[in-house]
mmCIF file of C-alpha atoms in Angstrom:
data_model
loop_
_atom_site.group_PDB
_atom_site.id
_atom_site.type_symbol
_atom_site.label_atom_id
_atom_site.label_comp_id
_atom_site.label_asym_id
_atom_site.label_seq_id
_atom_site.Cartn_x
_atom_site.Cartn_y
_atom_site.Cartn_z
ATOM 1 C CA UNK A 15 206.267 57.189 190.307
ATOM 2 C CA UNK A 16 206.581 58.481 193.854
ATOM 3 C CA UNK A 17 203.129 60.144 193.657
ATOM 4 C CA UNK A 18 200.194 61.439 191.677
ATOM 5 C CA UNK A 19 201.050 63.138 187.954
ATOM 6 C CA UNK A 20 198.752 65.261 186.192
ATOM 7 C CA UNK A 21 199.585 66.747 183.228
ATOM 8 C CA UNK A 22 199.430 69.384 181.368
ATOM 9 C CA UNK A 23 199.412 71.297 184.904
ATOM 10 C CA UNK A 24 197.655 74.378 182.678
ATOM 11 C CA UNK A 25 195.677 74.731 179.552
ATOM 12 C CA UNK A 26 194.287 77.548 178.025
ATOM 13 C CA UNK A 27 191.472 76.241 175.165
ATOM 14 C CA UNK A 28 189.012 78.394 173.401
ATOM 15 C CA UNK A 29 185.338 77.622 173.824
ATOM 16 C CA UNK A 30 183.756 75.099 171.937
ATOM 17 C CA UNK A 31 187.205 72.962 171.870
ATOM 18 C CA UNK A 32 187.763 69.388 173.318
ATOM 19 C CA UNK A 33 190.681 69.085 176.043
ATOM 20 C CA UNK A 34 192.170 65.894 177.126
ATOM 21 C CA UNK A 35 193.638 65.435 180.723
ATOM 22 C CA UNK A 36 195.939 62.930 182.247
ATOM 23 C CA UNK A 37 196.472 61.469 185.474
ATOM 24 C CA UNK A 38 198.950 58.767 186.099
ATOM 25 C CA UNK A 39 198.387 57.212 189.559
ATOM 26 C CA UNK A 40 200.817 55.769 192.053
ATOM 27 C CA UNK A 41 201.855 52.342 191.378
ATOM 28 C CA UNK A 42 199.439 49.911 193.258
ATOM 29 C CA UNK A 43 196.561 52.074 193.694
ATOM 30 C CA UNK A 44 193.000 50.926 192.504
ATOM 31 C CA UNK A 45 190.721 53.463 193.038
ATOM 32 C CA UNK A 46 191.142 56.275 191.101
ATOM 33 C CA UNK A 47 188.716 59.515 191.681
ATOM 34 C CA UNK A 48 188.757 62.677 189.307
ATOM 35 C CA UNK A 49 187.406 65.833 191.493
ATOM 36 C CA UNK A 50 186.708 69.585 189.845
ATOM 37 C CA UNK A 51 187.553 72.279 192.459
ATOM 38 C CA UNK A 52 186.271 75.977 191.346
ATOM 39 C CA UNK A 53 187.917 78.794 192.292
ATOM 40 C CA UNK A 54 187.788 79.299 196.130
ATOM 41 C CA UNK A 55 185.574 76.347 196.200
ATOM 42 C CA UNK A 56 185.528 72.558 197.548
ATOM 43 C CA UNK A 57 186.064 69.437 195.894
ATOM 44 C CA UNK A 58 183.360 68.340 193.454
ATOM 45 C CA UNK A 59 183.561 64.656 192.501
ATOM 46 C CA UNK A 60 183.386 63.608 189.627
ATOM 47 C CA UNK A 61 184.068 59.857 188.856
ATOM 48 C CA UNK A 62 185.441 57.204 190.439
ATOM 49 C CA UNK A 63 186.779 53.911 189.276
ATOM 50 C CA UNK A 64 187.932 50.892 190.955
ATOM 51 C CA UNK A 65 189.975 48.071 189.884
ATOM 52 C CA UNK A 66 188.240 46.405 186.650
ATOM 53 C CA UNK A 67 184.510 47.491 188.335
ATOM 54 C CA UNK A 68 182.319 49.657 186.159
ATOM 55 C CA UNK A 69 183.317 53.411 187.110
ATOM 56 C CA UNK A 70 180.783 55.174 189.273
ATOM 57 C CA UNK A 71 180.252 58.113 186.791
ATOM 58 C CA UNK A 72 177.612 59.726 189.044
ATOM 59 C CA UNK A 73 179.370 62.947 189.207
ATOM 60 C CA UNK A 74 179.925 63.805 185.673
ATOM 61 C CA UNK A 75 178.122 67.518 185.343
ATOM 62 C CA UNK A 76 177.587 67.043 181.443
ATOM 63 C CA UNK A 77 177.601 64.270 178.729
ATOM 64 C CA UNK A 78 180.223 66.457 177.734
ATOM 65 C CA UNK A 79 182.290 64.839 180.244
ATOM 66 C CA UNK A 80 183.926 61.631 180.096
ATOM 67 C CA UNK A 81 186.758 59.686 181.375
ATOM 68 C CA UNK A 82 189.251 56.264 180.918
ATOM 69 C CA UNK A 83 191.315 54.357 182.770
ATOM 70 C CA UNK A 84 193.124 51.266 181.668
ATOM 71 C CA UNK A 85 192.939 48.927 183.840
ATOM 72 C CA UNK A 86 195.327 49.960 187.358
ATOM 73 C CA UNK A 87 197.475 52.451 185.643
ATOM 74 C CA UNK A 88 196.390 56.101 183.734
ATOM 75 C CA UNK A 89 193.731 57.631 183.236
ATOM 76 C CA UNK A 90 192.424 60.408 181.001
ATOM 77 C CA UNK A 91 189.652 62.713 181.679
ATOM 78 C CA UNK A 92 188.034 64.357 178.846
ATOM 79 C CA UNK A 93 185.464 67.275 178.175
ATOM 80 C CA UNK A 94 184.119 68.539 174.662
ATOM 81 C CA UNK A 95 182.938 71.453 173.449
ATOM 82 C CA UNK A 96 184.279 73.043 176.838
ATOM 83 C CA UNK A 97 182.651 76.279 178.286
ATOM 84 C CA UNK A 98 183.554 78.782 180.076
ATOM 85 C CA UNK A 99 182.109 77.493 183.103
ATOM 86 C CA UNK A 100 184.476 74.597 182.803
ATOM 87 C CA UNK A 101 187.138 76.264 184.264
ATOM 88 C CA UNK A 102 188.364 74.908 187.588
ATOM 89 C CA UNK A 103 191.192 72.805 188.321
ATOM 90 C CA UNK A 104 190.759 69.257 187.918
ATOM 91 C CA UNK A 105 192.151 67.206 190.566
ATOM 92 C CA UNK A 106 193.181 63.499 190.488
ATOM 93 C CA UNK A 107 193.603 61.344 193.493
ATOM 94 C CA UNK A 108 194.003 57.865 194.127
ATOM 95 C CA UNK A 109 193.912 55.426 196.831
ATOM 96 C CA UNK A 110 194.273 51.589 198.024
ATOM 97 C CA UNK A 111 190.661 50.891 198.304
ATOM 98 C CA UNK A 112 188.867 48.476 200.757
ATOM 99 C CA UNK A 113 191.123 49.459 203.716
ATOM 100 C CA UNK A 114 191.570 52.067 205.443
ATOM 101 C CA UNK A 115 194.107 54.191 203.267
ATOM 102 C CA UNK A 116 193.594 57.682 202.443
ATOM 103 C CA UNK A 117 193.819 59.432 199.179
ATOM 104 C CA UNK A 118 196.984 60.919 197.584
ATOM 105 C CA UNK A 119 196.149 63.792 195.011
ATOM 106 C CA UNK A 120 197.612 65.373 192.260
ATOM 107 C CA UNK A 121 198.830 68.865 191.800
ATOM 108 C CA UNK A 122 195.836 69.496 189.209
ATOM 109 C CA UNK A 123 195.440 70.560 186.072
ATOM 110 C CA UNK A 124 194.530 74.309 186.107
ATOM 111 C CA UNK A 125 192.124 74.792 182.971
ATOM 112 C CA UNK A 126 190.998 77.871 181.288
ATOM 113 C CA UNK A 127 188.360 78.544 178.764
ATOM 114 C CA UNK A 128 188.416 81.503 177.201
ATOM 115 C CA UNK W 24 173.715 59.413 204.445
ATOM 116 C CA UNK W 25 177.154 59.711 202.134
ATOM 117 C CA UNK W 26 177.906 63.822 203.345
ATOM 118 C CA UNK W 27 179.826 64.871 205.849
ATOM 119 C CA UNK W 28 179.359 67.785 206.932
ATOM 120 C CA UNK W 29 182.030 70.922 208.112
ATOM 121 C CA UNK W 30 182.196 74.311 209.607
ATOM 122 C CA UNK W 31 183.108 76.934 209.445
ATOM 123 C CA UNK W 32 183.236 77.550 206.400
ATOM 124 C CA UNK W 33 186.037 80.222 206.559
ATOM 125 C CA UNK W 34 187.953 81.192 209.623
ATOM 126 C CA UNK W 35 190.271 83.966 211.032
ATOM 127 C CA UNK W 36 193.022 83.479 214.369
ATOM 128 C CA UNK W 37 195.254 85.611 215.376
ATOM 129 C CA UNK W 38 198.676 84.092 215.277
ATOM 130 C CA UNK W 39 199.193 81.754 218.260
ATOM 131 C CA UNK W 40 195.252 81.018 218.900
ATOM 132 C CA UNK W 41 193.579 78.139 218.618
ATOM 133 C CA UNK W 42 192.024 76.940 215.574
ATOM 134 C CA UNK W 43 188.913 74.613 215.321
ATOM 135 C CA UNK W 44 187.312 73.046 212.811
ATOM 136 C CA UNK W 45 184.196 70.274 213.044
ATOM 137 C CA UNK W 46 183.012 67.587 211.137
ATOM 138 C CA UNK W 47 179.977 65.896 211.356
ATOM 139 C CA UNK W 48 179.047 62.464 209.522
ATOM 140 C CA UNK W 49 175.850 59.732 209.332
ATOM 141 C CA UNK W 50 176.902 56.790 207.781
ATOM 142 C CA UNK W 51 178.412 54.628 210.439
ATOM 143 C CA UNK W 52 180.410 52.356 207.669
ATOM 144 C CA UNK W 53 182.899 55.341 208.253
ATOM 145 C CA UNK W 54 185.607 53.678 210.017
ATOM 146 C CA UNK W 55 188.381 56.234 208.768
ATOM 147 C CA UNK W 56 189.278 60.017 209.321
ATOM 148 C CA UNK W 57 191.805 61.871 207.272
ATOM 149 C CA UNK W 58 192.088 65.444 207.055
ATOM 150 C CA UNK W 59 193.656 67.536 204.600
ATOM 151 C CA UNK W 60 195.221 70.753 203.828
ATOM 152 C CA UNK W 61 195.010 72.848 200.667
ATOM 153 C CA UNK W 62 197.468 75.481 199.740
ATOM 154 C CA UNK W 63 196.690 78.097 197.025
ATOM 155 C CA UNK W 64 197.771 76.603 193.492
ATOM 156 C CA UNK W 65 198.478 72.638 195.514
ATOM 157 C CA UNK W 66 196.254 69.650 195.785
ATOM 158 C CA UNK W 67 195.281 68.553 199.335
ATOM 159 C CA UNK W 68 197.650 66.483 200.965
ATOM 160 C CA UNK W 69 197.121 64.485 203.763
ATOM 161 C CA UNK W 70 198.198 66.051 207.519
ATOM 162 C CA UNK W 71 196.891 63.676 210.182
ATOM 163 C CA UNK W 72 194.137 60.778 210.329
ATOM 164 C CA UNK W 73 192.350 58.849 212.863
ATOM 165 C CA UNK W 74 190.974 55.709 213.520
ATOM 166 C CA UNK W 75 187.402 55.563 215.290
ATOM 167 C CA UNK W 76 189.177 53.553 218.126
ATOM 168 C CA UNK W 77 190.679 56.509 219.906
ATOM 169 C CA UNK W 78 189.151 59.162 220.533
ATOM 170 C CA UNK W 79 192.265 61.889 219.923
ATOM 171 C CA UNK W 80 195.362 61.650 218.030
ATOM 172 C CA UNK W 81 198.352 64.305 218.083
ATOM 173 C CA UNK W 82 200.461 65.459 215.724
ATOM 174 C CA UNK W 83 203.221 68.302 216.547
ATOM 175 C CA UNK W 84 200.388 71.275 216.775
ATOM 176 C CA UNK W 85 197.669 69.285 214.904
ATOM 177 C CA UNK W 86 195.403 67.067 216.933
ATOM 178 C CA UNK W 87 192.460 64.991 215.955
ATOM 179 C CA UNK W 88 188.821 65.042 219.061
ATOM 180 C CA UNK W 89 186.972 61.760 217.779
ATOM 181 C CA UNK W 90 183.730 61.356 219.179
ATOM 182 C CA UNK W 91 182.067 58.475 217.945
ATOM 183 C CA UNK W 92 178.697 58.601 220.029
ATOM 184 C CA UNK W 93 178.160 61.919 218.286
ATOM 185 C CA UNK W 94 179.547 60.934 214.806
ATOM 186 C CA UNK W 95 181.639 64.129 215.126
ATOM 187 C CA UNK W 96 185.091 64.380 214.837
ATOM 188 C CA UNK W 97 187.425 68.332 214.938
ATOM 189 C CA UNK W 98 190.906 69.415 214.062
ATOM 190 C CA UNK W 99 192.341 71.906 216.695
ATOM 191 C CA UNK W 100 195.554 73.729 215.538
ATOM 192 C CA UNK W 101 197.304 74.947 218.526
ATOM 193 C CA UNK W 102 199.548 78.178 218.396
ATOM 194 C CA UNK W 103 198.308 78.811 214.960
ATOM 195 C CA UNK W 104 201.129 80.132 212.570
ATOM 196 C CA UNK W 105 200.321 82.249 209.557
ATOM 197 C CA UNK W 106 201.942 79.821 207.825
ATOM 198 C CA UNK W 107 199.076 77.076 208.842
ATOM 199 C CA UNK W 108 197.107 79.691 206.406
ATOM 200 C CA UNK W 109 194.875 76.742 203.671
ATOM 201 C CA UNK W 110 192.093 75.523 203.460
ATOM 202 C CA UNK W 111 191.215 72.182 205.160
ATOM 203 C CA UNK W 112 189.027 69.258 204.298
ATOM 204 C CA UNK W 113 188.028 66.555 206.553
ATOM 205 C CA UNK W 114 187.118 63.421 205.107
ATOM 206 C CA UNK W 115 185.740 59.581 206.130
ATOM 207 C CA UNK W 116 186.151 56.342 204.614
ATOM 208 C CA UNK W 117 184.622 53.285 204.574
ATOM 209 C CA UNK W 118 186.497 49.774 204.169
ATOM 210 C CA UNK W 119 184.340 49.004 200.857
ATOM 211 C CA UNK W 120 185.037 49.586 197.453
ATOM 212 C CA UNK W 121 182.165 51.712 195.745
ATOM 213 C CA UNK W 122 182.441 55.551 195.475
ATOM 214 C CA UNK W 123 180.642 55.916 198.958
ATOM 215 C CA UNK W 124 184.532 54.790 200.123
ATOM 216 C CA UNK W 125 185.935 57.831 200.130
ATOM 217 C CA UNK W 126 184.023 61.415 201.099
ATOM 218 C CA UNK W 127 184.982 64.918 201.696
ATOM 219 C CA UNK W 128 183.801 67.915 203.497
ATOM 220 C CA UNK W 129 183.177 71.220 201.889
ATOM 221 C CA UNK W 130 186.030 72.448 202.842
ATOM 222 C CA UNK W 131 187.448 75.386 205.888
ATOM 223 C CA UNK W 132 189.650 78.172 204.542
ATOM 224 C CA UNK W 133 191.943 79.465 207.628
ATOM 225 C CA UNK W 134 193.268 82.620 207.796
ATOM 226 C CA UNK W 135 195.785 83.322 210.556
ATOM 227 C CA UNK W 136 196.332 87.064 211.248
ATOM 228 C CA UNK W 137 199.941 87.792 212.183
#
């Protein structure tokens, strides 16, 4: 595609559900980073992965949080037993790494928890 | 050594004025500047970028100071439009591969008064 897809663009769960979230990349692109931006807030990172390198999972909040990605191509970014202080919107961005490229982001996925 | 840091953290100009907004970074791996701009609801998206061999770039009313001595680098906004109205990230990147490739700054929300 022409640029970063996230879908669903909003969910509403209830607490204590698990919610899945996509992110297909642009075509090419390597490094792939997941960010959580609160409301009125900046851009928490979350994980990053990079070709077939181990993903640098150093921002994950929670054990509650994990995420995929096969190989170049989508990834999914999931959270269990969500809270209420899960809600943000989760961003996806990705880049050509090991130049000097900058990042192309998603629209987000707005998520509520209620 | 990975943060870079920005202020202010929230701003207000009155349409036409000047706006200014500074980063400030350690890690001299940084070889790449982007900035971007956030509207309500959108995910950033890139609006001008530098290279650490210049020390200004211009785009339209967006321009790019780069002072490498200082490891600073600012986004001026000339004749600031309500529309300019976001919030703004800087970020740097490096020319590796591992998460450290890619950082942001906490973010400046811009307000311009009409």
């Amino acid at each position: 595609g022409a640029g970063v897809s996230q879908s669903p663009s909003n969910k509403v769960t209830e607490k204590g559900k698990d919610v899945e979230l996509r992110c297909d990349p642009i075509s090419g692109h390597t490094a792939l980073y997941w960010y959580r931006q609160r409301l009125g807030q900046g851009l928490e990172f979350l994980i990053y992965f990079q070709g077939n390198s181990a993903p640098d999972k150093s921002g994950l909040p929670s054990d509650r949080f994990s995420a995929e990605r096969t190989g170049e191509s989508v990834s999914t970014l999931t959270i269990q037993r969500t809270q209420q202080e899960d809600s943000a919107v989760y961003l996806c961005a990705s880049r050509l790494a090991g130049g000097r490229t900058e990042a192309f982001f998603g629209q987000g996925t707005r998520l509520t928890v209620v | 050594q990975q943060q870079v840091k920005q202020s202010p953290q929230s701003l207000i100009v009155q349409k036409g004025g000047i706006s200014i907004i500074n980063c400030a970074y350690e890690n001299t791996a940084f070889d790449y500047f982007p900035w971007y701009q956030q509207f309500p609801g959108k995910g950033p998206a890139l609006l001008i970028a530098i290279r650490p061999d210049v020390s200004e770039k211009k785009e339209g009313r967006f321009t790019i100071s780069f002072n490498k001595s200082a490891k600073q680098f600012s986004l001026h906004i000339m004749d600031s439009q309500p529309g300019d109205s976001a919030t703004y990230f800087c970020a740097a990147v490096t020319r590796d591969t591992g998460r450290r490739a890619l950082t942001f700054g906490s973010g400046t929300r811009l307000q311009v008064q009409p």
